[in-house]
Amino acid sequence: MTGTRSRTAARSSSARAATRLGRAFFDRPTVRVARELLGARLRVRVGRTVREARIVETEAYLRDDPASHAFRGPTRRNRSMFGSPGTMYVFRIHRVVCANLVTRVGEAVLLRAGAIVGSDPASGSGPGRLCRALGITIADDGADAVRGSRVAVRRRAGPRPRIRVSRRIGIRRAADRPLRFYLAGDRAVSHPHVA
DNA sequence: GAAAAGATTACCT
DNA sequence: GGTAATCTTTTCC
């Protein structure tokens, strides 16, 4: 039994390493990363358990983008956005937190919604709800999703999904830019009707 | 120092 | 569809 479990663990560890998205994935143009994160799995270790969501909705925040928290350069709050590709930028808004994955310096992808695996899929509909469902907190700000032990992103499995594009949700500045991406028809998408 | 603004959500009518 | 909740960071005097 022990031997079997050990062998199984070794194999799944190797498979996990093979499917985990690396630095190079995030070190690419932000819009491309935002699109390719759709369908990927976001895994968060919470104590002894692992929570997982299939990402269904993202938004890109660019360097030359008045809506981005990094627009005016590094501050104490946004310093994670200037970290390595794959760094988590988590910020607080009202009573919730929202999570981003950093791409290139000063740019990031906001994780707007995910279908929670093994639970109510719609409980991750919305950036604050996604973080709450996965157990992401402000303490995860600055964490490394590439090499870190708490958060990891796994490559999308399966065929290329059908992606829809719209303006971003809930912002005032640069509101017309088509920088929101989501899976067509997915129940966990937070604002299905925004064009 | 004080005040305003928010990449939101839940609950109201 | 509108609005209150809630609190940190940023910005302005």
GROMACS .gro file of C-alpha atoms (C1' of nucleotides) in nm:
model
  221
    1MET     CA    1   0.000   0.000   0.000
    2THR     CA    2   0.272   0.235   0.100
    3GLY     CA    3   0.470   0.150  -0.209
    4THR     CA    4   0.170   0.202  -0.433
    5ARG     CA    5   0.086   0.534  -0.275
    6SER     CA    6   0.446   0.642  -0.305
    7ARG     CA    7   0.462   0.550  -0.672
    8THR     CA    8   0.130   0.721  -0.737
    9ALA     CA    9   0.241   1.032  -0.554
   10ALA     CA   10   0.562   1.045  -0.756
   11ARG     CA   11   0.374   1.015  -1.080
   12SER     CA   12   0.114   1.277  -0.993
   13SER     CA   13   0.386   1.508  -0.866
   14SER     CA   14   0.562   1.477  -1.197
   15ALA     CA   15   0.237   1.534  -1.385
   16ARG     CA   16   0.168   1.839  -1.171
   17ALA     CA   17   0.510   1.981  -1.250
   18ALA     CA   18   0.449   1.922  -1.618
   19THR     CA   19   0.114   2.099  -1.620
   20ARG     CA   20   0.194   2.384  -1.389
   21LEU     CA   21   0.225   2.710  -1.575
   22GLY     CA   22   0.577   2.848  -1.555
   23ARG     CA   23   0.738   3.189  -1.559
   24ALA     CA   24   0.749   3.199  -1.938
   25PHE     CA   25   0.372   3.163  -1.962
   26PHE     CA   26   0.319   3.483  -1.767
   27ASP     CA   27   0.609   3.669  -1.926
   28ARG     CA   28   0.413   3.748  -2.241
   29PRO     CA   29   0.177   4.021  -2.357
   30THR     CA   30  -0.095   4.063  -2.096
   31VAL     CA   31  -0.392   4.028  -2.329
   32ARG     CA   32  -0.257   3.698  -2.451
   33VAL     CA   33  -0.208   3.571  -2.099
   34ALA     CA   34  -0.558   3.687  -2.005
   35ARG     CA   35  -0.706   3.488  -2.292
   36GLU     CA   36  -0.501   3.176  -2.232
   37LEU     CA   37  -0.579   3.167  -1.862
   38LEU     CA   38  -0.939   3.090  -1.954
   39GLY     CA   39  -0.993   2.723  -1.881
   40ALA     CA   40  -0.680   2.698  -1.667
   41ARG     CA   41  -0.709   2.574  -1.309
   42LEU     CA   42  -0.629   2.793  -1.014
   43ARG     CA   43  -0.525   2.583  -0.716
   44VAL     CA   44  -0.495   2.713  -0.362
   45ARG     CA   45  -0.370   2.511  -0.071
   46VAL     CA   46  -0.571   2.583   0.240
   47GLY     CA   47  -0.426   2.393   0.533
   48ARG     CA   48  -0.430   2.029   0.429
   49THR     CA   49  -0.686   2.069   0.157
   50VAL     CA   50  -0.664   2.206  -0.195
   51ARG     CA   51  -0.931   2.422  -0.349
   52GLU     CA   52  -0.952   2.460  -0.722
   53ALA     CA   53  -1.135   2.669  -0.976
   54ARG     CA   54  -1.156   2.656  -1.353
   55ILE     CA   55  -1.095   3.013  -1.465
   56VAL     CA   56  -1.382   3.140  -1.680
   57GLU     CA   57  -1.340   3.519  -1.679
   58THR     CA   58  -1.040   3.754  -1.678
   59GLU     CA   59  -0.951   4.116  -1.740
   60ALA     CA   60  -0.626   4.270  -1.862
   61TYR     CA   61  -0.474   4.576  -1.694
   62LEU     CA   62  -0.198   4.737  -1.893
   63ARG     CA   63   0.089   4.973  -1.828
   64ASP     CA   64  -0.062   5.254  -2.035
   65ASP     CA   65  -0.403   5.211  -1.875
   66PRO     CA   66  -0.566   5.472  -1.650
   67ALA     CA   67  -0.785   5.202  -1.496
   68SER     CA   68  -0.485   5.007  -1.371
   69HIS     CA   69  -0.368   5.044  -1.014
   70ALA     CA   70  -0.013   5.056  -1.150
   71PHE     CA   71  -0.083   5.346  -1.386
   72ARG     CA   72   0.088   5.604  -1.164
   73GLY     CA   73   0.385   5.388  -1.079
   74PRO     CA   74   0.471   5.176  -0.777
   75THR     CA   75   0.312   5.248  -0.440
   76ARG     CA   76   0.294   5.047  -0.127
   77ARG     CA   77  -0.037   4.900  -0.226
   78ASN     CA   78   0.048   4.797  -0.582
   79ARG     CA   79   0.413   4.700  -0.545
   80SER     CA   80   0.331   4.336  -0.626
   81MET     CA   81   0.237   4.446  -0.976
   82PHE     CA   82   0.604   4.524  -1.032
   83GLY     CA   83   0.720   4.178  -0.926
   84SER     CA   84   0.817   3.880  -1.139
   85PRO     CA   85   0.575   3.733  -1.392
   86GLY     CA   86   0.342   3.498  -1.204
   87THR     CA   87   0.336   3.704  -0.888
   88MET     CA   88  -0.003   3.745  -0.719
   89TYR     CA   89  -0.133   4.097  -0.674
   90VAL     CA   90  -0.417   4.089  -0.421
   91PHE     CA   91  -0.593   4.406  -0.317
   92ARG     CA   92  -0.885   4.492  -0.100
   93ILE     CA   93  -1.198   4.666  -0.228
   94HIS     CA   94  -1.485   4.744   0.009
   95ARG     CA   95  -1.520   4.427   0.210
   96VAL     CA   96  -1.365   4.177  -0.031
   97VAL     CA   97  -1.032   4.104  -0.197
   98CYS     CA   98  -0.955   4.057  -0.566
   99ALA     CA   99  -0.665   3.860  -0.712
  100ASN     CA  100  -0.444   3.926  -1.014
  101LEU     CA  101  -0.157   3.741  -1.176
  102VAL     CA  102   0.128   3.967  -1.284
  103THR     CA  103   0.249   3.935  -1.642
  104ARG     CA  104   0.510   4.189  -1.742
  105VAL     CA  105   0.624   4.471  -1.518
  106GLY     CA  106   0.331   4.685  -1.413
  107GLU     CA  107   0.072   4.473  -1.592
  108ALA     CA  108  -0.157   4.202  -1.462
  109VAL     CA  109  -0.460   3.984  -1.526
  110LEU     CA  110  -0.753   4.019  -1.287
  111LEU     CA  111  -0.916   3.684  -1.211
  112ARG     CA  112  -1.281   3.781  -1.234
  113ALA     CA  113  -1.454   3.446  -1.205
  114GLY     CA  114  -1.396   3.073  -1.184
  115ALA     CA  115  -1.609   2.762  -1.163
  116ILE     CA  116  -1.532   2.606  -0.827
  117VAL     CA  117  -1.440   2.240  -0.856
  118GLY     CA  118  -1.627   2.008  -0.624
  119SER     CA  119  -1.857   2.277  -0.490
  120ASP     CA  120  -2.121   2.511  -0.620
  121PRO     CA  121  -1.957   2.622  -0.947
  122ALA     CA  122  -2.127   2.961  -0.932
  123SER     CA  123  -1.983   3.044  -0.591
  124GLY     CA  124  -1.675   3.174  -0.769
  125SER     CA  125  -1.871   3.412  -0.990
  126GLY     CA  126  -1.711   3.752  -0.935
  127PRO     CA  127  -1.357   3.848  -0.829
  128GLY     CA  128  -1.443   3.881  -0.462
  129ARG     CA  129  -1.649   3.564  -0.458
  130LEU     CA  130  -1.374   3.371  -0.635
  131CYS     CA  131  -1.120   3.471  -0.370
  132ARG     CA  132  -1.358   3.392  -0.090
  133ALA     CA  133  -1.441   3.049  -0.234
  134LEU     CA  134  -1.074   2.958  -0.281
  135GLY     CA  135  -0.954   3.102   0.049
  136ILE     CA  136  -0.736   3.372  -0.107
  137THR     CA  137  -0.669   3.657   0.136
  138ILE     CA  138  -0.466   3.976   0.145
  139ALA     CA  139  -0.187   3.764   0.292
  140ASP     CA  140  -0.145   3.611  -0.054
  141ASP     CA  141  -0.045   3.946  -0.199
  142GLY     CA  142   0.305   3.909  -0.342
  143ALA     CA  143   0.295   3.528  -0.344
  144ASP     CA  144   0.464   3.350  -0.632
  145ALA     CA  145   0.219   3.136  -0.828
  146VAL     CA  146   0.501   2.984  -1.034
  147ARG     CA  147   0.721   2.843  -0.759
  148GLY     CA  148   0.520   2.909  -0.445
  149SER     CA  149   0.366   2.626  -0.245
  150ARG     CA  150   0.029   2.784  -0.173
  151VAL     CA  151  -0.100   2.898  -0.511
  152ALA     CA  152  -0.046   2.734  -0.848
  153VAL     CA  153  -0.198   2.760  -1.193
  154ARG     CA  154  -0.240   2.452  -1.408
  155ARG     CA  155  -0.246   2.456  -1.783
  156ARG     CA  156  -0.579   2.427  -1.959
  157ALA     CA  157  -0.661   2.077  -2.072
  158GLY     CA  158  -0.872   2.009  -2.375
  159PRO     CA  159  -0.958   2.199  -2.690
  160ARG     CA  160  -0.935   2.570  -2.741
  161PRO     CA  161  -1.238   2.728  -2.574
  162ARG     CA  162  -1.477   2.976  -2.731
  163ILE     CA  163  -1.379   3.317  -2.593
  164ARG     CA  164  -1.591   3.629  -2.582
  165VAL     CA  165  -1.463   3.982  -2.537
  166SER     CA  166  -1.621   4.285  -2.372
  167ARG     CA  167  -1.539   4.602  -2.185
  168ARG     CA  168  -1.424   4.566  -1.828
  169ILE     CA  169  -1.663   4.565  -1.536
  170GLY     CA  170  -1.693   4.823  -1.262
  171ILE     CA  171  -1.436   5.077  -1.376
  172ARG     CA  172  -1.479   5.438  -1.482
  173ARG     CA  173  -1.154   5.518  -1.659
  174ALA     CA  174  -1.070   5.356  -1.994
  175ALA     CA  175  -1.404   5.182  -1.968
  176ASP     CA  176  -1.441   5.130  -2.341
  177ARG     CA  177  -1.136   4.915  -2.396
  178PRO     CA  178  -1.217   4.554  -2.492
  179LEU     CA  179  -1.002   4.394  -2.223
  180ARG     CA  180  -1.241   4.151  -2.056
  181PHE     CA  181  -1.240   3.788  -2.167
  182TYR     CA  182  -1.476   3.510  -2.072
  183LEU     CA  183  -1.593   3.166  -2.177
  184ALA     CA  184  -1.904   3.182  -2.392
  185GLY     CA  185  -2.208   3.045  -2.216
  186ASP     CA  186  -2.037   2.948  -1.893
  187ARG     CA  187  -2.262   2.966  -1.588
  188ALA     CA  188  -1.991   3.103  -1.363
  189VAL     CA  189  -1.931   3.419  -1.568
  190SER     CA  190  -2.021   3.718  -1.356
  191HIS     CA  191  -2.185   3.960  -1.600
  192PRO     CA  192  -2.295   3.755  -1.901
  193HIS     CA  193  -2.478   4.037  -2.076
  194VAL     CA  194  -2.213   4.307  -2.092
  195ALA     CA  195  -2.108   4.380  -2.446
  196DG     C1'  196  -0.469   6.519   0.921
  197DA     C1'  197  -0.912   6.487   0.677
  198DA     C1'  198  -1.169   6.329   0.296
  199DA     C1'  199  -1.273   6.087  -0.105
  200DA     C1'  200  -1.259   5.698  -0.403
  201DG     C1'  201  -1.297   5.217  -0.513
  202DA     C1'  202  -1.102   4.630  -1.064
  203DT     C1'  203  -1.760   4.462  -0.513
  204DT     C1'  204  -2.141   4.233  -0.320
  205DA     C1'  205  -2.581   4.153  -0.106
  206DC     C1'  206  -3.010   4.301  -0.030
  207DC     C1'  207  -3.388   4.627  -0.116
  208DT     C1'  208  -3.796   4.776  -0.399
  209DG     C1'  209  -3.210   4.886  -1.111
  210DG     C1'  210  -3.052   5.133  -0.689
  211DT     C1'  211  -2.793   5.160  -0.275
  212DA     C1'  212  -2.570   5.064   0.170
  213DA     C1'  213  -2.192   4.833   0.376
  214DT     C1'  214  -1.696   4.898   0.507
  215DC     C1'  215  -1.203   5.005   0.523
  216DT     C1'  216  -0.758   5.087   0.315
  217DT     C1'  217  -0.487   5.368   0.015
  218DT     C1'  218  -0.434   5.778  -0.198
  219DT     C1'  219  -0.486   6.255  -0.248
  220DC     C1'  220  -0.564   6.706  -0.119
  221DC     C1'  221  -0.556   7.090   0.202
   0.00000   0.00000   0.00000
